[in-house]
Short mmCIF file of C-alpha atoms and ligand atoms in Angstrom, two decimals:
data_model
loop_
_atom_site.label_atom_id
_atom_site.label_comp_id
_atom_site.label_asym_id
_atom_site.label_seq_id
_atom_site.Cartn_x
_atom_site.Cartn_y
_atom_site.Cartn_z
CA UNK A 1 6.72 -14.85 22.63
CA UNK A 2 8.49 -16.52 19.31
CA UNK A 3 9.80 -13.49 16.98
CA UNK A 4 7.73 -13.33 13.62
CA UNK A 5 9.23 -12.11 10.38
CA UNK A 6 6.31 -9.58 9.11
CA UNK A 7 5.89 -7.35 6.41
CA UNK A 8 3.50 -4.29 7.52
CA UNK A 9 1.22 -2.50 5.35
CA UNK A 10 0.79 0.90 6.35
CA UNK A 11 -2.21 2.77 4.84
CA UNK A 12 -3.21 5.96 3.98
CA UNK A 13 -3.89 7.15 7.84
CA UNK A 14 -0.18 6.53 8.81
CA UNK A 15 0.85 9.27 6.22
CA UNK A 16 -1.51 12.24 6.82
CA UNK A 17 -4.05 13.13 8.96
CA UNK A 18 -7.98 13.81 7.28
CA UNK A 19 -8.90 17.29 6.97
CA UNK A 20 -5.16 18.65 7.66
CA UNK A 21 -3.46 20.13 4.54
CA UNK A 22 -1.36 18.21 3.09
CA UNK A 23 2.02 19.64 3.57
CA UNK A 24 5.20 17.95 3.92
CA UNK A 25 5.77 19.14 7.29
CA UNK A 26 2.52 17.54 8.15
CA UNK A 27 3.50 14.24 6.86
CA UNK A 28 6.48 13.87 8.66
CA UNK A 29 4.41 14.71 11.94
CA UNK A 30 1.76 12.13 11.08
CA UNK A 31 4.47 9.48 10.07
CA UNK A 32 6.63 10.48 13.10
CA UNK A 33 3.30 9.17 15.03
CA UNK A 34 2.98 6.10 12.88
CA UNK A 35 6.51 5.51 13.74
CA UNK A 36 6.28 5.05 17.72
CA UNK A 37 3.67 2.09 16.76
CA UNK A 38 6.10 0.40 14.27
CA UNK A 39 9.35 1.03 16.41
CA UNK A 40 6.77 -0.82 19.09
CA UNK A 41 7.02 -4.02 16.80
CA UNK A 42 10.67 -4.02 16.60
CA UNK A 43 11.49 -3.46 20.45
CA UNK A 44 8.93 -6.84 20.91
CA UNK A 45 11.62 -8.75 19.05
CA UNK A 46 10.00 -8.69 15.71
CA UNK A 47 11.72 -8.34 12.26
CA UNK A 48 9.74 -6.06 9.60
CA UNK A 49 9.63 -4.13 6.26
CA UNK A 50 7.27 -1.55 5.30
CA UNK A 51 4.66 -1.06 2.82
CA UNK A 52 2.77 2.15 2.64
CA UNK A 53 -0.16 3.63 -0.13
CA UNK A 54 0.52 6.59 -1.89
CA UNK A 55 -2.64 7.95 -3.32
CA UNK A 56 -3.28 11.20 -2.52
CA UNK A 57 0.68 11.67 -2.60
CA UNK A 58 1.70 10.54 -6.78
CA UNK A 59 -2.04 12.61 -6.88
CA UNK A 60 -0.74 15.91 -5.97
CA UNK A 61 2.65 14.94 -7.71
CA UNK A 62 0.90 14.13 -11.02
CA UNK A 63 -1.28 17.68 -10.79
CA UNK A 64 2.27 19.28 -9.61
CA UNK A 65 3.84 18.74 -12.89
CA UNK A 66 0.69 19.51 -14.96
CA UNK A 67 -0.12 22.42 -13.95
CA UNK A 68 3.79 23.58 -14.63
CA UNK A 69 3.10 22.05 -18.18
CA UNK A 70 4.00 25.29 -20.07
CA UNK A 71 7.83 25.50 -18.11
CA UNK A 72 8.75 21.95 -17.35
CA UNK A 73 8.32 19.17 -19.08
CA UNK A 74 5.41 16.71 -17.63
CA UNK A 75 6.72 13.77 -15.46
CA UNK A 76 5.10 10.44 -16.70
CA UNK A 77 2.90 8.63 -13.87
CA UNK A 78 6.05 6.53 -13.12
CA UNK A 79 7.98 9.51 -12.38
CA UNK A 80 5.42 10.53 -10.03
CA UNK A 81 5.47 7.00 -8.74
CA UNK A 82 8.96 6.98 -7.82
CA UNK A 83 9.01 10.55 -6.71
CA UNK A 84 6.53 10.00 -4.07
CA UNK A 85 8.35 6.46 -3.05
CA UNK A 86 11.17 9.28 -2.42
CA UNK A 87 9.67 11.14 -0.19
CA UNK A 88 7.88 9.08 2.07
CA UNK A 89 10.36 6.84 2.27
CA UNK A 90 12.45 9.93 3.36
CA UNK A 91 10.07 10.45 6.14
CA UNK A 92 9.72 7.05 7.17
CA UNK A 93 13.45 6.84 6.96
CA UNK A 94 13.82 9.59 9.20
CA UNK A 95 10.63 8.91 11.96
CA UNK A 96 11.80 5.58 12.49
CA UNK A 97 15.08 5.56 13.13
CA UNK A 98 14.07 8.75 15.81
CA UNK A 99 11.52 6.29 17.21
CA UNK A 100 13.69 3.36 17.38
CA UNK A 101 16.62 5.54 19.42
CA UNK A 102 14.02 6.20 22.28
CA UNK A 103 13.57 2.64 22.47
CA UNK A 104 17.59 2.31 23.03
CA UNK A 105 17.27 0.87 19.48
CA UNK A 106 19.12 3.46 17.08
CA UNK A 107 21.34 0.65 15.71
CA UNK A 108 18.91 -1.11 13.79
CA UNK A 109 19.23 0.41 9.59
CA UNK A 110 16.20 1.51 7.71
CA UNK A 111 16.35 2.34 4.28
CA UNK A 112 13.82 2.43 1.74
CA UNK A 113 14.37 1.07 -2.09
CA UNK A 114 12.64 2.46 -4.54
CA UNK A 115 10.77 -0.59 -6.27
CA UNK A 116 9.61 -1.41 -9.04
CA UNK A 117 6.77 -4.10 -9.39
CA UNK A 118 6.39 -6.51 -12.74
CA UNK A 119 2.73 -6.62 -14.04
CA UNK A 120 1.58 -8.94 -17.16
CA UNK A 121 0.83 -7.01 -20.01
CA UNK A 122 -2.11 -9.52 -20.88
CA UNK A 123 -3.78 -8.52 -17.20
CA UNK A 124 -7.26 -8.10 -18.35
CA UNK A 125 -7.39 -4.70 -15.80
CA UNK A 126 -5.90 -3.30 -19.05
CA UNK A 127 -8.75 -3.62 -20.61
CA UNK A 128 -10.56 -1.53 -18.43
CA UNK A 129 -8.67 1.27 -16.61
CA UNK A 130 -10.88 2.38 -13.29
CA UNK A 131 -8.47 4.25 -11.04
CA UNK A 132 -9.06 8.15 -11.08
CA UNK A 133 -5.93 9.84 -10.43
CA UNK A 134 -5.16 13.29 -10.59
CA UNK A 135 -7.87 16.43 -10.99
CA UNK A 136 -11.20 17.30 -12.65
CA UNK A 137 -11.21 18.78 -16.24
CA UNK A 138 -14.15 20.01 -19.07
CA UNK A 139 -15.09 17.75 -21.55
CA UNK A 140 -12.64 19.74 -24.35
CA UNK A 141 -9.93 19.51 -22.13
CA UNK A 142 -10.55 16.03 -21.61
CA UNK A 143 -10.40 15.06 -25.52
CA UNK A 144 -7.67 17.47 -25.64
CA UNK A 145 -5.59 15.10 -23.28
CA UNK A 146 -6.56 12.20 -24.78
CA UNK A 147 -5.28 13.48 -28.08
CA UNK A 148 -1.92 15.20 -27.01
CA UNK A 149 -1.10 12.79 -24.32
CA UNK A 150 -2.63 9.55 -24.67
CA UNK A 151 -4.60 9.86 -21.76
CA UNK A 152 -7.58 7.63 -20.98
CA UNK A 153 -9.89 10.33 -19.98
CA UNK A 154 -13.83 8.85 -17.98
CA UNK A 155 -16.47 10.64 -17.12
CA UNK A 156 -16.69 10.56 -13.10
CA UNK A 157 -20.16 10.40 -11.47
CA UNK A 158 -21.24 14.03 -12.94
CA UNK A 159 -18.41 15.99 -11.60
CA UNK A 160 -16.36 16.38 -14.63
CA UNK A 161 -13.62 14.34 -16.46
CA UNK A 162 -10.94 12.47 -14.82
CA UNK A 163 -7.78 10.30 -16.44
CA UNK A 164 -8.18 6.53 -15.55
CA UNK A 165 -5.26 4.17 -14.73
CA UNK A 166 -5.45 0.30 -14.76
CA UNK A 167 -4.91 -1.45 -12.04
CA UNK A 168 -3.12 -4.50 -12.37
CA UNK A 169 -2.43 -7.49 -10.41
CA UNK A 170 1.75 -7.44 -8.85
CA UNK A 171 3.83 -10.53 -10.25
CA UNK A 172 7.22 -9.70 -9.49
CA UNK A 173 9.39 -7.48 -7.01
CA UNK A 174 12.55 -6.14 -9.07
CA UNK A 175 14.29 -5.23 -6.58
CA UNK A 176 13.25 -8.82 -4.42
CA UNK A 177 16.88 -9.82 -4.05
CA UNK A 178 17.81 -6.45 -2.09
CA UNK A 179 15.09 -7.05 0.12
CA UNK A 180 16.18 -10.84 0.89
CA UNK A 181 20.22 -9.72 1.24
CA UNK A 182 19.15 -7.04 3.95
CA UNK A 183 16.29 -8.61 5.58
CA UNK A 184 17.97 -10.08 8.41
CA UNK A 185 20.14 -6.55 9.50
CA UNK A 186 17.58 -3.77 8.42
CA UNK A 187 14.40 -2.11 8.42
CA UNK A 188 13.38 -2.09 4.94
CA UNK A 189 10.73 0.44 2.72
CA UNK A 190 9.81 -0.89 -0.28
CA UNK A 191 7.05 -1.24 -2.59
CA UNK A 192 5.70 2.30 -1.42
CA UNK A 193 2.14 2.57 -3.45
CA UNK A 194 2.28 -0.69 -4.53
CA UNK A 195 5.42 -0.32 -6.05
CA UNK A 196 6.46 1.04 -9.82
CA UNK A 197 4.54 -0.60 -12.32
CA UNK A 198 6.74 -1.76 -14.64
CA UNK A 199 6.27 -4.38 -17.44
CA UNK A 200 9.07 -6.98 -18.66
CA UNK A 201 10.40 -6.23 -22.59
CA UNK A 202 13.04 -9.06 -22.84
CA UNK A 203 15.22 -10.32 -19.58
CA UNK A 204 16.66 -7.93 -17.45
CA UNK A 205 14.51 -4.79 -19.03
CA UNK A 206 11.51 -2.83 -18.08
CA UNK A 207 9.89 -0.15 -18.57
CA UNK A 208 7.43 1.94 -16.46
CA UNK A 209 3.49 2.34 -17.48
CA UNK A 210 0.88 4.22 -16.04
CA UNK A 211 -0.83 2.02 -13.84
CA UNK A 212 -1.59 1.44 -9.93
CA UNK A 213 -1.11 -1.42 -7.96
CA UNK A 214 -3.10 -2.07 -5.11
CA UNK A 215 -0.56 -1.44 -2.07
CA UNK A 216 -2.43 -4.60 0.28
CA UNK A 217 -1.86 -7.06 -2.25
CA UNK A 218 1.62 -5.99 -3.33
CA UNK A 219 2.09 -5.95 0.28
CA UNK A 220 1.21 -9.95 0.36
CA UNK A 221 3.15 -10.69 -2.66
CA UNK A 222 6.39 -9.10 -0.48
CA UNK A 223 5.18 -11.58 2.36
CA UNK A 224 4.58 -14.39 0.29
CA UNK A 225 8.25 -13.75 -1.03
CA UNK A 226 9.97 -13.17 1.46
CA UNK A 227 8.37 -15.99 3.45
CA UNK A 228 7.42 -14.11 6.16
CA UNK A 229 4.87 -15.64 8.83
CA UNK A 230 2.69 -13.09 9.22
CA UNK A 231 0.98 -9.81 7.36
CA UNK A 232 -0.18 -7.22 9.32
CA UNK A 233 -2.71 -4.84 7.37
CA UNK A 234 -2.75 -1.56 9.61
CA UNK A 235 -5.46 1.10 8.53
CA UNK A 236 -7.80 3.52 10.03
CA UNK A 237 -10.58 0.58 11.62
CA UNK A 238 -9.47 -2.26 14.60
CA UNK A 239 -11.55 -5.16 12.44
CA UNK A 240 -13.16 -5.72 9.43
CA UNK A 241 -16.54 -6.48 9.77
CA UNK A 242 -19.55 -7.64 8.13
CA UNK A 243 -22.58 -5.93 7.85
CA UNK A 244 -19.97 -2.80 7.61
CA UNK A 245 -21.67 0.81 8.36
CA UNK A 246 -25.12 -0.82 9.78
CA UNK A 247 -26.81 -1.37 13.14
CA UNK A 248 -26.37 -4.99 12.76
CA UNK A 249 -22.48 -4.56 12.25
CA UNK A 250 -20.39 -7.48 13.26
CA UNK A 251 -16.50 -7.32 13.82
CA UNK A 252 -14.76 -10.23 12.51
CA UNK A 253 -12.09 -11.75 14.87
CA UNK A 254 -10.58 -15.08 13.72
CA UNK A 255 -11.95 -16.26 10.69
CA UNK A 256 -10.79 -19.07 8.20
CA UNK A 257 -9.46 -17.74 4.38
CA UNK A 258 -13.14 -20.26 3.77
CA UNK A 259 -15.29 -17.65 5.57
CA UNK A 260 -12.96 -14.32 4.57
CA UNK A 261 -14.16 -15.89 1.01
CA UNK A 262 -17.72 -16.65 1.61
CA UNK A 263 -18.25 -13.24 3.36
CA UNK A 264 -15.87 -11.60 -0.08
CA UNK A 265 -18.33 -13.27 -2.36
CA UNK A 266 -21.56 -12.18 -0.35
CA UNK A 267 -20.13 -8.14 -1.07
CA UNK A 268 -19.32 -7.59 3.02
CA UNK A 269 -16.06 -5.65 1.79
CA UNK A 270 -16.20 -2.40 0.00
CA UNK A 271 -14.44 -2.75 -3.51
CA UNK A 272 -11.10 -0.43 -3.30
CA UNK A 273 -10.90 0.06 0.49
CA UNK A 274 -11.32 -3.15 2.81
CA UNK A 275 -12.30 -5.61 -0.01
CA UNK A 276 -7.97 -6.02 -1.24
CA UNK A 277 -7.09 -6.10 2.24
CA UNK A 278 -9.71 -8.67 2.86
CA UNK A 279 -7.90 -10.47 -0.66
CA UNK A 280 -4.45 -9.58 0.16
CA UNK A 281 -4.51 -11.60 3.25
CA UNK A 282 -6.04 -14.47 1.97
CA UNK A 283 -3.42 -14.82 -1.01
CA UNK A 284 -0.55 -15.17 2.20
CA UNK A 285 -2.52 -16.88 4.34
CA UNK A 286 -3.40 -19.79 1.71
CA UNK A 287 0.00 -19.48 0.45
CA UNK A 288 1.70 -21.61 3.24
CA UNK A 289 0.83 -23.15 6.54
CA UNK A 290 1.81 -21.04 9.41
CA UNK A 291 1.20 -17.90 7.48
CA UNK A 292 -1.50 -15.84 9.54
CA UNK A 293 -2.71 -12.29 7.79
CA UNK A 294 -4.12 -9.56 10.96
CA UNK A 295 -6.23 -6.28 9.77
CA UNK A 296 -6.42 -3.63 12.58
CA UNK A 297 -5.48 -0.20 13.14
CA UNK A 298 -2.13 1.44 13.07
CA UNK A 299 -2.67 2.48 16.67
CA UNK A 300 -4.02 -1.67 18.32
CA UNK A 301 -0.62 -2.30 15.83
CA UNK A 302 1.50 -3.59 19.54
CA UNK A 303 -1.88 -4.87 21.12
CA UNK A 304 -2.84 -6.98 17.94
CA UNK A 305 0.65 -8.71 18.25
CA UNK A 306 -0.86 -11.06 20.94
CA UNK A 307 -3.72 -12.14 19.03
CA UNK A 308 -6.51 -10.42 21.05
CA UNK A 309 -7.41 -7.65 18.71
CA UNK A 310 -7.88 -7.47 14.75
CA UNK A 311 -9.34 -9.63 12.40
CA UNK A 312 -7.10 -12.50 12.38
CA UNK A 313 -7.15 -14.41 8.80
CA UNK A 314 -5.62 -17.96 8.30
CA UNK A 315 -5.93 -21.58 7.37
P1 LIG B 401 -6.06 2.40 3.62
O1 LIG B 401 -5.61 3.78 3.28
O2 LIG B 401 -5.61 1.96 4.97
O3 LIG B 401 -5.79 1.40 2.53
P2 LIG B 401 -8.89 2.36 2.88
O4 LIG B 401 -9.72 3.58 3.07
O5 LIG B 401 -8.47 1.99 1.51
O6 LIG B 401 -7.64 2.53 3.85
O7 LIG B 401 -9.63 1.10 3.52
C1 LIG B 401 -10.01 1.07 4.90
C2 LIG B 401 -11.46 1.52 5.07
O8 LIG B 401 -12.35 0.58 4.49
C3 LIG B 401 -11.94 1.62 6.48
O9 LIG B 401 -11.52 2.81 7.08
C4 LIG B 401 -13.48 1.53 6.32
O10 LIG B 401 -14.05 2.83 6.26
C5 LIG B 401 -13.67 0.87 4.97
N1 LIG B 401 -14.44 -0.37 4.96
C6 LIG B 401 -15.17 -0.79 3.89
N2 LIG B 401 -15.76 -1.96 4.12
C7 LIG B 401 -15.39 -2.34 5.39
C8 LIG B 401 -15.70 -3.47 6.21
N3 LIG B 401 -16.47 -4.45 5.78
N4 LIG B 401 -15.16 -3.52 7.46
C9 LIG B 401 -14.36 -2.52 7.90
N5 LIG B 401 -14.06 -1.41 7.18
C10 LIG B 401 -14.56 -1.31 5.93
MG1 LIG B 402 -6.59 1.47 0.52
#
């Protein structure tokens, strides 16, 4: 089999298990277990870097710091966003190299950067912040917030008010160059949760804003970078599907970036979960020829190499 150069996506399921509590001991054992698929990749030949989400993590970060509000300081979101790239990228750090020594491959570096992503200030997403991060709050406490910290405070489906974050489309990797001097020797984390929104000020200076980037697509921008050959999209179902959560369900197998678009357009893919996946893979699969996007689980990650399982996206 000819070695591909891929960039992985790992979602929210490779980080922590549903309905255990979130702990960090618990997310090393979950990402320990996400590891022994990954290292699985490698030991096939393959060179990769890592993406991962961070949702639930910059969360309980975010709420962290809040709730200490009246002893500490509170972190802006890009704090939080960097914090949690920290962490997780500790654990992956850590699981993988731990998987790759029982495959006889403890030579092979990981490290993770901690990345910032460039958005356009004239995104229209700023115009019309929808992410929810961080906990429920009274309609006082909400102005309150808005007043004292700038928040964008929305009302969420009757169960109190939430802060809303924009979320903009990734441009630009900052930290791109790292990732292109140490692609060929190491294992590299980057972009965790998208990445640290950051916008541009004049050359050579950013500065962080409260925003989220969608990890799938700033996955595909690494790809597309990079020039990798293929983008593998691992999450908690083997195939996107049509028809998604009825009798007449459908998994998709090999379909053309022509019918991933038709079947986007007809609302197959839900809006937040498989619908940037579905988008992300189409941006690198159009982008060159030879590029070939795959959405499966974390645990078909080795099988799905061969072509038999996932949804396979290209041309
Ligand atoms: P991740 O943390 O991996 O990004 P998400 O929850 O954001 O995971 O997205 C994956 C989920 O999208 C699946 O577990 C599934 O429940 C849901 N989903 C929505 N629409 C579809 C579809 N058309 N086909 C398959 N899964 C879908
Ligand atoms: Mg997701």
């Amino acid at each position: 089999m000819r070695h591909h150069k891929i960039v992985v996506a790992l979602g929210g399921n490779a980080l922590e298990e549903n309905g255990e509590k979130p702990t960090a001991e618990n997310q090393w054992k979950t990402i320990r277990k996400a590891a022994d698929h990954l290292a699985e990749i490698s030991a096939a030949g393959h060179e990769i870097a890592i993406v991962h989400g961070n949702g639930p993590q910059i969360g309980r970060i975010a709420l962290a710091s809040e709730a200490a509000a009246d002893q500490v300081p509170v972190m802006p979101f890009d704090v939080c966003g960097a914090m949690s790239q920290g962490y997780i990228g500790y654990h992956i750090q850590q699981a993988m190299k731990e998987a790759l020594a029982e495959k006889k491959l403890e030579r092979i570096p990981v490290v993770s950067l901690i990345t910032q992503v460039v958005v356009d200030k004239t995104d229209p997403a700023f115009q019309n912040p929808v992410k929810p991060i961080g906990s429920f709050c009274s309609r006082e406490e909400a102005e309150r917030l808005e007043q004292e910290r700038g928040y964008i405070m929305k009302e969420d489906a009757g169960r109190g008010y939430r802060r809303v974050v924009p979320s903009p489309r990734p441009r630009e990797i900052v930290e791109f160059e790292t990732l292109r001097r140490l692609w060929d020797s190491t294992i590299v984390i980057l972009c965790g949760g998208g990445g640290i929104p950051v916008v541009r000020e004049k050359e050579g200076s950013f500065r962080g804003i409260a925003a989220v980037i969608d990890k799938d697509l700033a996955a595909s921008l690494t790809a597309r970078s990079i020039g990798a050959d293929m983008l593998m999209i691992l999450t908690q179902v083997d195939y996107a599907a049509i028809r998604f959560g009825t009798p007449d369900q459908e998994d998709l197998h090999h379909i053309t970036c022509e019918q991933a678009k038709k079947y986007k357009e007809e609302g197959h893919f839900a809006a937040g979960s498989m619908e940037p996946k579905i988008q992300a893979a189409i941006e690198f699969a159009e982008s060159a020829p030879g590029r070939r996007a795959v959405i499966t689980s974390l645990e078909k990650a080795g099988q799905a190499l061969d072509g038999e399982i996932g949804t396979w996206i290209e041309g």
